[in-house]
CSV table of C-alpha atoms in Angstrom, one decimal:
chain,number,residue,atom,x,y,z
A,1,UNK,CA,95.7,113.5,106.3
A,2,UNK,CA,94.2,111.0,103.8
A,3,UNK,CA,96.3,112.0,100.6
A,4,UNK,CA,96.7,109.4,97.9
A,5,UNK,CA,100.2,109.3,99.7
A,6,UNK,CA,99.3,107.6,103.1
A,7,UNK,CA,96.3,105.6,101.2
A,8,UNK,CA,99.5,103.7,99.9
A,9,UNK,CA,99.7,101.4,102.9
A,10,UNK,CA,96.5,100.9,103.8
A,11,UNK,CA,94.4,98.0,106.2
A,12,UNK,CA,90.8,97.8,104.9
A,13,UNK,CA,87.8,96.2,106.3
A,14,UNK,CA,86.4,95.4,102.6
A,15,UNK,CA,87.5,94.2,99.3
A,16,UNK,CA,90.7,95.5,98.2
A,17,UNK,CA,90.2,97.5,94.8
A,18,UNK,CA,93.7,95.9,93.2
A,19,UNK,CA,93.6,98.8,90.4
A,20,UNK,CA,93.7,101.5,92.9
A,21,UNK,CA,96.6,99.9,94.5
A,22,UNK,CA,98.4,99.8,91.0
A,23,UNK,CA,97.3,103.4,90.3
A,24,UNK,CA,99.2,104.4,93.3
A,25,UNK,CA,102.6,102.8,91.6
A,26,UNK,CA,101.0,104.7,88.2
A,27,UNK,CA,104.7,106.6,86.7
A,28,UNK,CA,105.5,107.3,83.4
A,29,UNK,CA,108.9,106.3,84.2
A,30,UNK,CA,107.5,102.5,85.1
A,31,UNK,CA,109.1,100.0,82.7
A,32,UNK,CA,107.7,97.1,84.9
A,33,UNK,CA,104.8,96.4,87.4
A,34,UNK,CA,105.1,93.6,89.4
A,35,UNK,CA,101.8,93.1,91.5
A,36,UNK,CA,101.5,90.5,94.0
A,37,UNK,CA,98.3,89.5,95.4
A,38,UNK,CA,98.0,87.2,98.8
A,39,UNK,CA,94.9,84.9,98.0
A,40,UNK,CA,92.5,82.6,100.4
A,41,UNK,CA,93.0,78.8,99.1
A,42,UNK,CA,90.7,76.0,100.2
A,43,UNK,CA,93.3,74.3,102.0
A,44,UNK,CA,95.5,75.8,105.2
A,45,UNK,CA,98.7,74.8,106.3
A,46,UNK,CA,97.7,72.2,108.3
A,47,UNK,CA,96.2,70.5,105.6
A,48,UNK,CA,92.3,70.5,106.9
A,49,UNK,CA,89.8,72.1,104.4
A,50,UNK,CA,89.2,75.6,105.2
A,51,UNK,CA,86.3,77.9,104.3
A,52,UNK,CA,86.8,81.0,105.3
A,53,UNK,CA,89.7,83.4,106.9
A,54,UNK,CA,89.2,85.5,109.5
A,55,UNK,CA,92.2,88.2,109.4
A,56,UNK,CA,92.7,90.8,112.4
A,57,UNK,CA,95.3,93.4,112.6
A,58,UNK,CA,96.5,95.9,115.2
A,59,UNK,CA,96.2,98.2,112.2
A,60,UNK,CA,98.2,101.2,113.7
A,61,UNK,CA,101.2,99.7,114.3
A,62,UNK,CA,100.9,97.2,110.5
A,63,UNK,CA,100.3,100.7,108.5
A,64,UNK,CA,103.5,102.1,110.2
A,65,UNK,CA,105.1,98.6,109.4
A,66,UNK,CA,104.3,98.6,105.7
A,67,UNK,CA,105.6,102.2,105.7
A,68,UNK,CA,109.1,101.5,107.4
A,69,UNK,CA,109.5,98.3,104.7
A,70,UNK,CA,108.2,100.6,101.6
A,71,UNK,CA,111.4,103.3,103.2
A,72,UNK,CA,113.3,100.0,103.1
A,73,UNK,CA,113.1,99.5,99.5
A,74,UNK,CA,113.9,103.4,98.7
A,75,UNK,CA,116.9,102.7,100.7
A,76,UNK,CA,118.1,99.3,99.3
A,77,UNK,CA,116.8,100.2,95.5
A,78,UNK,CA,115.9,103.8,95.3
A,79,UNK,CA,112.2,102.5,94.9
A,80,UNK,CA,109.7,104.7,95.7
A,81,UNK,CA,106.7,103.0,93.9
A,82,UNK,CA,105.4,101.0,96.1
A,83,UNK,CA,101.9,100.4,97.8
A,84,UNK,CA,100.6,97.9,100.0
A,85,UNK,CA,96.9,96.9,100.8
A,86,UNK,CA,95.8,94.5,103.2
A,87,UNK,CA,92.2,93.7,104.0
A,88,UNK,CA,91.4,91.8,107.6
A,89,UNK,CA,88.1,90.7,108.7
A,90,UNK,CA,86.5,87.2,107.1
A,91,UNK,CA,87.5,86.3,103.5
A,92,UNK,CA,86.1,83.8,101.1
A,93,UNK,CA,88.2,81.7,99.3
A,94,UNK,CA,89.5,83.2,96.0
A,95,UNK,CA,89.5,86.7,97.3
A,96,UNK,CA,92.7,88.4,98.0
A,97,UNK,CA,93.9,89.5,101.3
A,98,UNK,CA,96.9,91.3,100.4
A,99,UNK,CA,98.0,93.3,97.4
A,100,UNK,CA,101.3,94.8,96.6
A,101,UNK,CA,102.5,96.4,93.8
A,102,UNK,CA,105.6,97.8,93.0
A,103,UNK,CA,106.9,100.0,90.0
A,104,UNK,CA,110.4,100.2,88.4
A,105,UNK,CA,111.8,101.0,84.6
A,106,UNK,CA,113.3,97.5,84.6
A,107,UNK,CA,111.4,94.3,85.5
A,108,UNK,CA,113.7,92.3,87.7
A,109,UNK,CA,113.8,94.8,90.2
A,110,UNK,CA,110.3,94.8,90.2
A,111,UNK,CA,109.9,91.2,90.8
A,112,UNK,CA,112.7,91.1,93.7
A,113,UNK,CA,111.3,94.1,95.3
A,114,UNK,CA,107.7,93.2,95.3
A,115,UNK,CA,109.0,89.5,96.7
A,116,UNK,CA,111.0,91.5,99.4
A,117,UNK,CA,108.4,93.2,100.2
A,118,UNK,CA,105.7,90.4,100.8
A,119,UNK,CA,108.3,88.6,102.6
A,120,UNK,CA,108.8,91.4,105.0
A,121,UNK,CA,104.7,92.1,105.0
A,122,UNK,CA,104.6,88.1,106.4
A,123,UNK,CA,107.4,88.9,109.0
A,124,UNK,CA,106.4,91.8,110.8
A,125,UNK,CA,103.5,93.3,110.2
A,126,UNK,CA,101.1,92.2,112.9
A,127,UNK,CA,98.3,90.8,111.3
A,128,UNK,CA,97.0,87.3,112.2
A,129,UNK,CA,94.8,84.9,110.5
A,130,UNK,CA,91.8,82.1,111.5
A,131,UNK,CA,90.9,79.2,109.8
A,132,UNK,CA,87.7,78.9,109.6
A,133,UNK,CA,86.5,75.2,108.6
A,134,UNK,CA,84.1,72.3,109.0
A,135,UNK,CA,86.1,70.9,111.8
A,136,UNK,CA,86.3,74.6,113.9
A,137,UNK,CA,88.4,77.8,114.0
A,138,UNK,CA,92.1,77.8,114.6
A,139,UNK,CA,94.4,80.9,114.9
A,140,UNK,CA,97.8,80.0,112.4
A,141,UNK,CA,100.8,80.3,114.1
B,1,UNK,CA,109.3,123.2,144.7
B,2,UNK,CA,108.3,122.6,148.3
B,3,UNK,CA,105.5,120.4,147.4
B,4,UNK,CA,107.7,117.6,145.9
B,5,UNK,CA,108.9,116.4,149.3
B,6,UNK,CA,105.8,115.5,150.5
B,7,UNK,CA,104.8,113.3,147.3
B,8,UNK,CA,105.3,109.9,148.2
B,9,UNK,CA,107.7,107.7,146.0
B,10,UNK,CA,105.1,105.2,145.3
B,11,UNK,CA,102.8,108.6,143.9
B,12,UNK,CA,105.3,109.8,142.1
B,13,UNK,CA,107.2,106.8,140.3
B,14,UNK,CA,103.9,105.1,139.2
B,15,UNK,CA,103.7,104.5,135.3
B,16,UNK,CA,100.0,103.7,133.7
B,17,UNK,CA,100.4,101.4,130.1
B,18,UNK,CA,97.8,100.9,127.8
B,19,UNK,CA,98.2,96.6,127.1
B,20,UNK,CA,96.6,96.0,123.4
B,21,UNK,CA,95.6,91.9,122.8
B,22,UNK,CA,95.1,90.5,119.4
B,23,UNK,CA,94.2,87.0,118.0
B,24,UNK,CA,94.3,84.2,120.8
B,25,UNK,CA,95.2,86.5,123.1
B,26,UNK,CA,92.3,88.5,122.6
B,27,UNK,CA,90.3,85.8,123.1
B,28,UNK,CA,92.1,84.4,126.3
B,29,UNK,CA,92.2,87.3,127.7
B,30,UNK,CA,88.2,88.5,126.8
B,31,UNK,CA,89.0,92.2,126.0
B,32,UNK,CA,91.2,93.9,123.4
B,33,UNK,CA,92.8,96.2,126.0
B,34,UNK,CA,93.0,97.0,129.4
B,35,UNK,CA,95.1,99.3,131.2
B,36,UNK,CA,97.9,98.8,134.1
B,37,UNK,CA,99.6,100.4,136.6
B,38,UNK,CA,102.9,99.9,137.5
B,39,UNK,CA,106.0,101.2,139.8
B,40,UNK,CA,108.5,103.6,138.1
B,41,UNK,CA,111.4,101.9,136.4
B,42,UNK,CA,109.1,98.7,135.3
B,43,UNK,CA,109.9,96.8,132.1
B,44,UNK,CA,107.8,95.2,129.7
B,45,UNK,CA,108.8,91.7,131.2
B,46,UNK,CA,107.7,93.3,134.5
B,47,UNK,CA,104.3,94.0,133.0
B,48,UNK,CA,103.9,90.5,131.8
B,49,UNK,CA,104.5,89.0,134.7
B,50,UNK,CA,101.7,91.5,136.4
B,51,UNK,CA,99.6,90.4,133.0
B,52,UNK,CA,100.2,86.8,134.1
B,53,UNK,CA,99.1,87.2,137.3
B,54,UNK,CA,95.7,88.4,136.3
B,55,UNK,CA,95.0,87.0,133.4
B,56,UNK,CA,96.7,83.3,134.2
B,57,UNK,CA,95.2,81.6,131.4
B,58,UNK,CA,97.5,83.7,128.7
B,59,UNK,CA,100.8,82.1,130.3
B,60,UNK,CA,100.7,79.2,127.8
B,61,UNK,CA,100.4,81.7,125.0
B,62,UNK,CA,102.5,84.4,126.1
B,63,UNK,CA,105.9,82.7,125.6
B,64,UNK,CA,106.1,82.6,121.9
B,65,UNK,CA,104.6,86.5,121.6
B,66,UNK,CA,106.7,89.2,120.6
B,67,UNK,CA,105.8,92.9,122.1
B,68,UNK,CA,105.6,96.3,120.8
B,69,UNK,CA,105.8,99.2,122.8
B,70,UNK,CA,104.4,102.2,120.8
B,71,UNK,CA,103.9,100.4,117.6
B,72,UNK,CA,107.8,99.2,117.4
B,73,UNK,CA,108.9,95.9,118.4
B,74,UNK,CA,110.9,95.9,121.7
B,75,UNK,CA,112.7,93.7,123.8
B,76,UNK,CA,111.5,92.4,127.5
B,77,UNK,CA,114.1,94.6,129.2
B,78,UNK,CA,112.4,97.8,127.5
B,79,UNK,CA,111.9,100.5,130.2
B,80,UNK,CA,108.0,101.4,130.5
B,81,UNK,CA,106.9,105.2,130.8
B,82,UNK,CA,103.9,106.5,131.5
B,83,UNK,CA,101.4,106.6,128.8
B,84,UNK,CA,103.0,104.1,126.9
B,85,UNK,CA,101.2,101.4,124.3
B,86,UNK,CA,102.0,98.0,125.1
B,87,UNK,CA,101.1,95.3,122.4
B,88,UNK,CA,101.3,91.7,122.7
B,89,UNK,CA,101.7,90.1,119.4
B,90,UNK,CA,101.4,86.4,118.7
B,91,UNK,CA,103.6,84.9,116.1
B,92,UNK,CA,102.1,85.8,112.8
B,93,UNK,CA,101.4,82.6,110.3
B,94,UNK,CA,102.4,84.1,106.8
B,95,UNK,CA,105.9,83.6,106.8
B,96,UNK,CA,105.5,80.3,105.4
B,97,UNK,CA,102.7,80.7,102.8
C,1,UNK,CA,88.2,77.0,69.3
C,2,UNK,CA,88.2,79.8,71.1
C,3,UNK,CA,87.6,78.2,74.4
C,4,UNK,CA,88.3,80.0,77.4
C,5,UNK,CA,91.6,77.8,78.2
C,6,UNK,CA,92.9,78.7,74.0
C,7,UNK,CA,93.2,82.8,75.6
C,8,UNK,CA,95.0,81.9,77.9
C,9,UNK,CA,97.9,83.0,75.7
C,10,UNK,CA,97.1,85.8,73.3
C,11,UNK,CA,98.4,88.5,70.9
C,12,UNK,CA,95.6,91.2,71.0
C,13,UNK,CA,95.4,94.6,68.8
C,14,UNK,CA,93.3,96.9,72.0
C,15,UNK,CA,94.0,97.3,75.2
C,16,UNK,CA,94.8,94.2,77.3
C,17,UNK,CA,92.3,93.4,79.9
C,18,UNK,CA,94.2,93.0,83.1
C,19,UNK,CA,91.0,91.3,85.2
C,20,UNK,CA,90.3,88.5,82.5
C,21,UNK,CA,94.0,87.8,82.5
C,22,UNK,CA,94.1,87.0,86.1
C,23,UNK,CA,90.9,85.5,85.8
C,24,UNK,CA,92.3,82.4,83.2
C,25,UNK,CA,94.3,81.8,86.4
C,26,UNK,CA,91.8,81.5,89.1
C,27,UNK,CA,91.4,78.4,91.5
C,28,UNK,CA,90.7,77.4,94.4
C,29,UNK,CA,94.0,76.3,95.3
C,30,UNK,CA,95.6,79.4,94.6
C,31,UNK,CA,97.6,80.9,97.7
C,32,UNK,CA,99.3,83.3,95.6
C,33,UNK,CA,99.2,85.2,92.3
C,34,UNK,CA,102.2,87.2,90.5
C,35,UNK,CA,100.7,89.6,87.9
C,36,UNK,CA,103.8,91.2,85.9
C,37,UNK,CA,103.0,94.0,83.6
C,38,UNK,CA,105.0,95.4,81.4
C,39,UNK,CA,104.7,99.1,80.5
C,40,UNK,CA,105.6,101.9,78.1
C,41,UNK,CA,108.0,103.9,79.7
C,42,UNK,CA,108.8,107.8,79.0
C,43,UNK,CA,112.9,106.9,78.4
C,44,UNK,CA,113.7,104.4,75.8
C,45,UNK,CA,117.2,102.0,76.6
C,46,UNK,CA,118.8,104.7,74.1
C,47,UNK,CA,118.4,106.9,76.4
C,48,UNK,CA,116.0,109.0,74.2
C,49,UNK,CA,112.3,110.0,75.1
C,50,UNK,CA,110.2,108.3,74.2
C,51,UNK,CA,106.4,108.8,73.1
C,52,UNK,CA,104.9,106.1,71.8
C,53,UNK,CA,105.7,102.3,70.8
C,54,UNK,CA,104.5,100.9,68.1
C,55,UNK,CA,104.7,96.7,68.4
C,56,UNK,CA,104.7,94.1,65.5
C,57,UNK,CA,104.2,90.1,66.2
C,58,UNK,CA,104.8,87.2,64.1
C,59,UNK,CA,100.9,86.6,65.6
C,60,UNK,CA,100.8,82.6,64.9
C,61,UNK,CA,104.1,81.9,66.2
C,62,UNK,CA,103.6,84.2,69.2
C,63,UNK,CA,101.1,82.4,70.5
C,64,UNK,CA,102.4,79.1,69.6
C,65,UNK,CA,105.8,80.1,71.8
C,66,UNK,CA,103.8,81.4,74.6
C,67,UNK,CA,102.0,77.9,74.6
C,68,UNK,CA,105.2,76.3,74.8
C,69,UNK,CA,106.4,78.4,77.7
C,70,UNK,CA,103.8,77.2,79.6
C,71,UNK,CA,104.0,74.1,78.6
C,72,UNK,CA,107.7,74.4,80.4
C,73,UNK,CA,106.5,75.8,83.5
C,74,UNK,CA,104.2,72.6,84.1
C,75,UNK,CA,107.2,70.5,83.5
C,76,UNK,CA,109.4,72.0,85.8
C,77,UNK,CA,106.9,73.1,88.5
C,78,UNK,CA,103.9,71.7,87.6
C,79,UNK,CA,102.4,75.2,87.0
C,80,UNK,CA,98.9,74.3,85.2
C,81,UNK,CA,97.7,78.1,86.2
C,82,UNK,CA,99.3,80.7,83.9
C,83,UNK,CA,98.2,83.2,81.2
C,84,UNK,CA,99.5,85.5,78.9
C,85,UNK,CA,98.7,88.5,76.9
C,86,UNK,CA,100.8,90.8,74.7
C,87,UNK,CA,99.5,93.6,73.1
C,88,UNK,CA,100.7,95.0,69.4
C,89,UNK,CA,99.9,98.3,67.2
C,90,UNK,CA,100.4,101.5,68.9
C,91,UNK,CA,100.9,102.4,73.1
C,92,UNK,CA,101.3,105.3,74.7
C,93,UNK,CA,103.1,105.8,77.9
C,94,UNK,CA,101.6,103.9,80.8
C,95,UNK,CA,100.2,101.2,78.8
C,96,UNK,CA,100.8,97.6,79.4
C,97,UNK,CA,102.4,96.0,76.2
C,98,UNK,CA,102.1,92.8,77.9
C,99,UNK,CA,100.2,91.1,81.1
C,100,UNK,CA,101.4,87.3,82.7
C,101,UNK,CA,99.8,86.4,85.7
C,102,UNK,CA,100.9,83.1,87.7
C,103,UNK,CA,98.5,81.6,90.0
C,104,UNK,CA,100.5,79.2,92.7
C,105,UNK,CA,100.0,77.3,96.4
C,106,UNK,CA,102.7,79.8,97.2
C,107,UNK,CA,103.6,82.6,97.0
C,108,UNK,CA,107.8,82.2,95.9
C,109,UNK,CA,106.7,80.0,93.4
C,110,UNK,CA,104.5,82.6,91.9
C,111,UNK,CA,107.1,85.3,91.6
C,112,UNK,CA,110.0,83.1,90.3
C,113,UNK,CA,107.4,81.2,87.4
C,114,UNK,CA,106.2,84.3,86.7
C,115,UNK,CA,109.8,85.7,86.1
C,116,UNK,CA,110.6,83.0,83.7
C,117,UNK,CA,107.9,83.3,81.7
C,118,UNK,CA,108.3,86.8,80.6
C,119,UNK,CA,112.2,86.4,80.8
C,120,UNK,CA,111.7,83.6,78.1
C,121,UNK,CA,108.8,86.1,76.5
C,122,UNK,CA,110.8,88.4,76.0
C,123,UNK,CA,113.8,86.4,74.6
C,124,UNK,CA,111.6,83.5,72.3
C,125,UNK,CA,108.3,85.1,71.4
C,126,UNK,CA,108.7,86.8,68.0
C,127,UNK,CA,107.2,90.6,68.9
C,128,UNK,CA,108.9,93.5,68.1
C,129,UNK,CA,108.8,97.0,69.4
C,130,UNK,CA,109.4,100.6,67.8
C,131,UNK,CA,110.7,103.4,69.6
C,132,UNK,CA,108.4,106.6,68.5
C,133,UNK,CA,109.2,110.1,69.5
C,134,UNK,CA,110.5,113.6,69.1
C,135,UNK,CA,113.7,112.4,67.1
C,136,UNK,CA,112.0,109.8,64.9
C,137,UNK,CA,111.4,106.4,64.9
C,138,UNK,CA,113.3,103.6,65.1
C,139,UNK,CA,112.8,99.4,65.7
C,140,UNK,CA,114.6,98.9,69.2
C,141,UNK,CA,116.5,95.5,68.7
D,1,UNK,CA,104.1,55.7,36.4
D,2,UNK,CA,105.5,55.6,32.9
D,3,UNK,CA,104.5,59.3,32.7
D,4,UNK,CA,107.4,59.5,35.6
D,5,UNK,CA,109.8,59.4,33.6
D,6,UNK,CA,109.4,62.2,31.3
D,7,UNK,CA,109.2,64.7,34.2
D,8,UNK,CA,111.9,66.8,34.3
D,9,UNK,CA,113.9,66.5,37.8
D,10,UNK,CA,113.9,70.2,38.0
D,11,UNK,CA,110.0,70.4,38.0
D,12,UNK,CA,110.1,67.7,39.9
D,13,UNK,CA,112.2,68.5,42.9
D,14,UNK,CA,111.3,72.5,43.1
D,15,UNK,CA,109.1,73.2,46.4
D,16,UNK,CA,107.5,76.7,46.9
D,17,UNK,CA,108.1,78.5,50.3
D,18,UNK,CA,105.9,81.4,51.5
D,19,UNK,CA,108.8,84.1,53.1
D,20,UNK,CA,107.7,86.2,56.3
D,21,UNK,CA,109.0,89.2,57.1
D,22,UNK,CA,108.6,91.9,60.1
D,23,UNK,CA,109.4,94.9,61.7
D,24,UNK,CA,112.5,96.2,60.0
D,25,UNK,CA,112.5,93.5,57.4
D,26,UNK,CA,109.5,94.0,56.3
D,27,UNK,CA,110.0,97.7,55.8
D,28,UNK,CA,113.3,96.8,53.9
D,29,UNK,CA,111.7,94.7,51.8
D,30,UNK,CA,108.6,96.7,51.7
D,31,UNK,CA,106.0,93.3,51.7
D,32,UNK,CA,105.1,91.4,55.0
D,33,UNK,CA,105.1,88.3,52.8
D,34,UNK,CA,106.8,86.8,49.5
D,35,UNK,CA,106.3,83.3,48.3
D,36,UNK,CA,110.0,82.0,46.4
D,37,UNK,CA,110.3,78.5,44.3
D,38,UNK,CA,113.3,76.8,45.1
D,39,UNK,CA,114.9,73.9,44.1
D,40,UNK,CA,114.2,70.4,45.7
D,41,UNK,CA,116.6,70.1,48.8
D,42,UNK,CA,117.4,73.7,49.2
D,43,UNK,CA,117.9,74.6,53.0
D,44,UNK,CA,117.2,77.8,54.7
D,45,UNK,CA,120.5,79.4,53.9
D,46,UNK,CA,120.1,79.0,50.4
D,47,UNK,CA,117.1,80.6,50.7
D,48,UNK,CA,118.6,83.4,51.9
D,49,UNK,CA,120.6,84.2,49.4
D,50,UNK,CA,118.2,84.1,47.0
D,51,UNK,CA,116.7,86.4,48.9
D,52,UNK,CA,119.6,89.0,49.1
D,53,UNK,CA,120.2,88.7,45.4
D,54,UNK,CA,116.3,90.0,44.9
D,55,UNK,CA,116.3,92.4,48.1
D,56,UNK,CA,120.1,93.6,48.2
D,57,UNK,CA,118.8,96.2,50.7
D,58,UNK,CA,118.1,93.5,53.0
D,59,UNK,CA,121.9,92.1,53.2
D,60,UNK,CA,123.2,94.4,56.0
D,61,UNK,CA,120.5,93.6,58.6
D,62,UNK,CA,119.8,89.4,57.5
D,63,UNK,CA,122.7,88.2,59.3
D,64,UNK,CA,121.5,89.2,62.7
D,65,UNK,CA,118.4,87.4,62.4
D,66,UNK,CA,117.4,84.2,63.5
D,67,UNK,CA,115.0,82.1,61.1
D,68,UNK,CA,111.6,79.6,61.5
D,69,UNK,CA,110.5,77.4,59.7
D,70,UNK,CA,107.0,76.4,60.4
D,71,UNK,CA,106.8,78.6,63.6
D,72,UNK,CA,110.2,76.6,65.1
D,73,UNK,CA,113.1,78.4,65.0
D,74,UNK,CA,115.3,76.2,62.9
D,75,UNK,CA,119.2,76.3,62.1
D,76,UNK,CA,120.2,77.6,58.5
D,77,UNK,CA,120.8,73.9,57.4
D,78,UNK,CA,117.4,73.5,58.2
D,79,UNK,CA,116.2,71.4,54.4
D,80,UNK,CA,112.5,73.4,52.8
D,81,UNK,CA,109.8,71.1,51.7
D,82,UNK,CA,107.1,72.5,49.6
D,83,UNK,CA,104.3,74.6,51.6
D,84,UNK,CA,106.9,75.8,54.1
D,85,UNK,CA,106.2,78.9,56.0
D,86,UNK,CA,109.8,80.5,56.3
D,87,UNK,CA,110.0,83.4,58.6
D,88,UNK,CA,112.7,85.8,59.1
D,89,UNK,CA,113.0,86.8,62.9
D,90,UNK,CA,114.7,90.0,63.6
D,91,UNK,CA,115.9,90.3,67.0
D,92,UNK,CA,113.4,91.0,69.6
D,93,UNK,CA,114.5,93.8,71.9
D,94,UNK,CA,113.0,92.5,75.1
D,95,UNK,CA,115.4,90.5,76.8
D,96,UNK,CA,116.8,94.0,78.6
D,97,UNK,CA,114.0,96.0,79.7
């Protein structure tokens, strides 16, 4: 079951290794690697100082999501290096919780896929996140 | 067969879902899932109303949620069968970041 | 002279060091990071295969343009978090030739600064590239 | 000065540029660098063709490139002072891949 294949969208409970997501992409037909990486920041949305982020998925249903938006791009673009990575549980700020990369021969496909595909990632896969400050926890909505 | 006759409609029509809660629902509800019975024929807006009914502190959270019934997103009027997952899913942030 | 802020944009002769790239770009404000690399692909644009590149950089002016690039993404987005490395000699398939990563509140930002810069990379910044394989060698221009 | 005077304004007015050259250039030429004297108020087009009458080789592939002058690209009118770090820029490859 767990071929490098499926490892290519992946929820994890610990750091993301951001070259093994990029190995998965690995081609020697890749021109371009266009690698996006979601990152805690010290202030939320709502403007109060945060943290920490607690991240929780219903992980069965966001790895079947990543996969239906990573068939998406092979239909739109014919792109089928792709891999997604997205860590839940609490995060420090600075550390990633997503990671996508995404390989083509030419780099503005790369950049337009890998932007479609966080977009999409932000959408619909079910993951949610918890700010975690000095002034309490708050689920973003 | 004979046998059928004598099961009664209620018996035989009744669905059991598996309801999954994440993130504030999780919390409101205190448990990550919890399973349901229902009549034959009952559709996901069924079950929430059943879902409101026990759980009445979720109704001011439930509105905005979106559902998934066996890991794909579905509409209220989706027909429930037996052994289906039911997810609740709360409006996810990341859109805007 | 060499602080850490001066490598920030960089012509090197060995392999480029992906992590300290994206490290010139941490803070704590980041949301979102775009990492663009480019790569040495198997088919050159003539069409030909291709086994090896060889690049060439005017090395002072390289940098000096790669300064000024950023320079332009703080004017017109007031991006203050970006670095840049470029590569020269001899790569072999797979290898980055060059590494820009774009550190940003978020994340659409990130992917269309990150876009310009190696769009005016590869346009402004005086590197060459030559094509080495079975057929010969040639400079691609 | 009085010693002004009896400088010739040939002597006077000739500044020395150092010429750069890469990639295919550079091969052409066969140096990466070549100093020229010029005289005073020579611009960069002139010192191209004092360049093509001592590299004829070079002649079919100068007019695609684009020159800098002190690591700015600068227009062939572009006037040399002495010191000047002249740089012939072939085309860079890049702006398709």
């Amino acid at each position: 079951m767990a071929t490098e294949l499926d490892r290519r969208f992946q929820v994890v409970d610990s750091p993301i290794d951001a070259a093994a997501v990029m190995r998965r992409v690995q081609h020697p037909g890749n021109g371009a690697i266009c690698v996006f990486y979601g990152v805690v920041r010290d202030h939320a949305l709502s403007g109060r100082q945060t943290s920490q982020l607690h991240y929780e998925a219903y992980r069965e249903m966001a790895e079947e999501k990543m996969t239906e938006i990573a068939d998406d791009l092979y239909r739109r673009w014919g792109i089928d290096r792709v891999a997604m990575t997205h860590r839940i549980g609490r995060l420090g700020i600075g550390e990633p919780s997503v990671v996508i990369a995404v390989g083509t021969p030419h780099r503005k496909l790369a950049f337009e896929a890998c932007e479609y595909a966080i977009d999409r990632l932000k959408a619909e896969v079910p993951i949610w996140k918890k700010e975690i400050g000095p002034d309490g926890e708050e689920w973003v909505e | 067969m004979q046998t059928d006759r004598f099961v009664t409609p209620a018996a035989r029509d009744t669905v059991l879902v598996k309801v999954r809660f994440f993130a504030t629902h999780r919390e409101t509800v205190g448990a990550d899932r919890v399973s349901f019975e229902l009549p034959g024929g009952a559709s996901v807006a069924d079950l929430i109303e059943t879902l409101v009914a026990r759980f009445p502190d979720i109704q001011p959270v439930v509105g905005a949620a979106r559902f998934a019934v066996n890991r794909e997103y579905a509409a209220p009027t989706t027909i429930l069968h037996d052994g289906d997952e039911v997810a609740l899913i709360p409006p996810v942030a990341g859109g805007r970041s």
